[in-house]
Structures are given as structure tokens and as C-alpha cells.
Coordinates of C-alpha atoms in Angstrom, one line a residue:
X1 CA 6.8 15.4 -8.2
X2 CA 7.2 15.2 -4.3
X3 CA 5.3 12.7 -2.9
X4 CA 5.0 11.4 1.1
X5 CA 3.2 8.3 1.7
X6 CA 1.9 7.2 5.3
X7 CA 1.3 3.7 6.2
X8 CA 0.6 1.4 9.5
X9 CA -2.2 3.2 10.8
X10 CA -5.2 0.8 11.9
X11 CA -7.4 0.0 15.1
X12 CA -5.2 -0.7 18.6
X13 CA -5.8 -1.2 22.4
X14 CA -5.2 1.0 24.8
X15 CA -2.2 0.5 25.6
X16 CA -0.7 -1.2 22.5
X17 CA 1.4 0.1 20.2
X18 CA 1.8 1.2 16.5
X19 CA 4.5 2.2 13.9
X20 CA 3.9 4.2 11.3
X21 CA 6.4 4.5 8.1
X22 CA 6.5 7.8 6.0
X23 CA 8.0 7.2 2.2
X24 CA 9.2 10.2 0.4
X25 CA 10.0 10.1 -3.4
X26 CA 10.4 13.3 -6.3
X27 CA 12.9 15.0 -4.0
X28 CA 16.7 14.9 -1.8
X29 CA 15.1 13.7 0.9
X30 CA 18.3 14.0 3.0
X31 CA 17.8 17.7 2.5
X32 CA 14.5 18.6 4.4
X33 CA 13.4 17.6 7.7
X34 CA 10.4 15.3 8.0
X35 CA 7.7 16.1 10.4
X36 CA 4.8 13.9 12.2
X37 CA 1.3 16.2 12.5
X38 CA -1.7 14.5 13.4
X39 CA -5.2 15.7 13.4
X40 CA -9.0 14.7 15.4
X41 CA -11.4 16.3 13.2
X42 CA -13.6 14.0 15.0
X43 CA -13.0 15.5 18.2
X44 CA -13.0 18.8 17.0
X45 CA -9.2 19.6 17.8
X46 CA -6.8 20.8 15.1
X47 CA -3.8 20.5 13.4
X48 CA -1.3 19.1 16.2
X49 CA 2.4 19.1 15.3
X50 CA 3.9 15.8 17.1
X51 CA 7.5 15.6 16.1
X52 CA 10.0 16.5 13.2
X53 CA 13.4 14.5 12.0
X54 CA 16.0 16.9 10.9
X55 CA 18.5 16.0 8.2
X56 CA 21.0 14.7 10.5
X57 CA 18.4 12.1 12.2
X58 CA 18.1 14.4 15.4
X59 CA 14.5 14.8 16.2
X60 CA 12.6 16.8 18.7
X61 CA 8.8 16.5 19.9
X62 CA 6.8 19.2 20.3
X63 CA 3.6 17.7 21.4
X64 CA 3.6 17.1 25.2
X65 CA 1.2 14.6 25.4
X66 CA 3.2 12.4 23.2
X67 CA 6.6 13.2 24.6
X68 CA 8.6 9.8 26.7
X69 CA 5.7 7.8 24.6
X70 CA 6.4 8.4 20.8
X71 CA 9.7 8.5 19.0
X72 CA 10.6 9.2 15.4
X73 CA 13.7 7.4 13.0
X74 CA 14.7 8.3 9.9
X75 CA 16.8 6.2 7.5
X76 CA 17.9 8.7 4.3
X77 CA 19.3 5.5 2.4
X78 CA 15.5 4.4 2.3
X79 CA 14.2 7.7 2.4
X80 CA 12.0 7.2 4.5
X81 CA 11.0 8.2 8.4
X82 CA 8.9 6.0 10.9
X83 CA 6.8 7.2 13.8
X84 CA 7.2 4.6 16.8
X85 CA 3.8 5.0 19.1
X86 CA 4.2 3.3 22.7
X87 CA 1.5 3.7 25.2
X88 CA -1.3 4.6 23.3
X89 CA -4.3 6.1 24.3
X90 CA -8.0 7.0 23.0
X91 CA -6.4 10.9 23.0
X92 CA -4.2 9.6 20.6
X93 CA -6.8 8.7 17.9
X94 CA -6.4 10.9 14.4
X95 CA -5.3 10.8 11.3
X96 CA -1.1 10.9 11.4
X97 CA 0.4 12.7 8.4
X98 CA 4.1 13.0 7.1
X99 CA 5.2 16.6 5.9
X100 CA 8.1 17.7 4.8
X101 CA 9.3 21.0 6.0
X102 CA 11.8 24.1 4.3
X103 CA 14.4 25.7 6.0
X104 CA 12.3 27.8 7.8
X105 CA 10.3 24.4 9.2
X106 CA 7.3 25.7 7.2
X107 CA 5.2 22.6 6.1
X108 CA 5.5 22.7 2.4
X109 CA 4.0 18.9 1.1
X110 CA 2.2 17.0 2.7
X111 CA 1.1 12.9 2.7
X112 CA -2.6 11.9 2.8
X113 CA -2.4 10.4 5.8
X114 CA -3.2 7.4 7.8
X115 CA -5.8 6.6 10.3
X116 CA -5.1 5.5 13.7
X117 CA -8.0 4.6 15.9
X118 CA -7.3 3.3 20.1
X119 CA -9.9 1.5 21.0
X120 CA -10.5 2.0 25.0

């Protein structure tokens, strides 16, 4: 059974900063890249697709709010991959989920997230 499982979120300053670790298990995890999506349902705003680890530990952001602020590692020994948050802001406030992607960088399993919350 694939499973992803977020942890780390919690309440921060403005400002502060906050890592959050993604374990994967029932899979080759060194076979899928590993993407960061968060979501405000709060504020109304969707799905936002933050960042994604390929296999090789490469990464690229696709959110430009986040980009020069948040940074993603991946260790495939530990199988897991961690979402470094510098900088944080109240626009930042959602709940941060792990997914892992196919080939195609479809999202195909996904975590059940963790709440981050930047107080202002």
C-alpha cells in the first residue's frame, strides 16, 4: 500500500521558518518524483502546486510566490523528502501535502497533510 506521511506543520511568526518532512513507504520511492502542493480552503484559493523533487534530487518550483523562499531535499536512503520554508508569511498559511507523481508528473497518491498556520 503506498503511503506519504506529512509532518512539521504548526503555528509560526511571520517571518520564522518551518520544515516539513514527507515519508513515503509501499513503493520504490527512488522511482517517482515527490511533489509539495498546498491548499487555503480557508481563503478560498485552490490546489497550489509549490515544488516537485525528481528522482535524481533535482527539484524545481513552480509557485512564484514561494520561489528564493522555499526549497525542497530529498534523501532516497530514508525515503523521504523535506520542504524547507524561510520567510514565511500569512499568504503562506494552508495545509502542505506530499504527492507522489507518474511519469507524466500526474499526482497519483497523495498524504493527508499538515497544517501550517503564520501568525502576523
Amino acid at each position: 500500500e503506498v503511503q506519504l506521511v506529512e509532518s512539521g506543520g504548526g503555528l509560526v511568526q511571520a517571518g520564522g521558518s518551518l520544515r516539513l518532512s514527507c515519508v513515503a513507504s509501499g513503493f520504490t520511492f527512488s522511482n517517482y518524483p515527490i511533489a509539495w502542493v498546498r491548499q487555503a480552503p480557508a481563503l478560498g484559493k485552490g490546489l497550489e502546486w509549490i515544488l516537485t523533487s525528481r528522482r535524481d534530487g533535482s527539484s524545481t518550483t513552480y509557485a512564484d510566490s514561494v520561489k528564493g523562499r522555499f526549497t525542497i531535499s530529498r534523501d532516497n536512503a530514508k525515503n523521504t523528502v523535506d520542504l524547507l520554508m524561510n520567510s514565511l508569511n500569512a499568504d503562506d498559511t494552508a495545509v502542505y501535502y506530499c504527492a507522489r507523481q507518474n511519469i507524466w508528473y500526474e499526482f497519483d497518491s497523495w498524504g493527508q497533510g499538515t497544517q501550517v498556520t503564520v501568525s502576523s
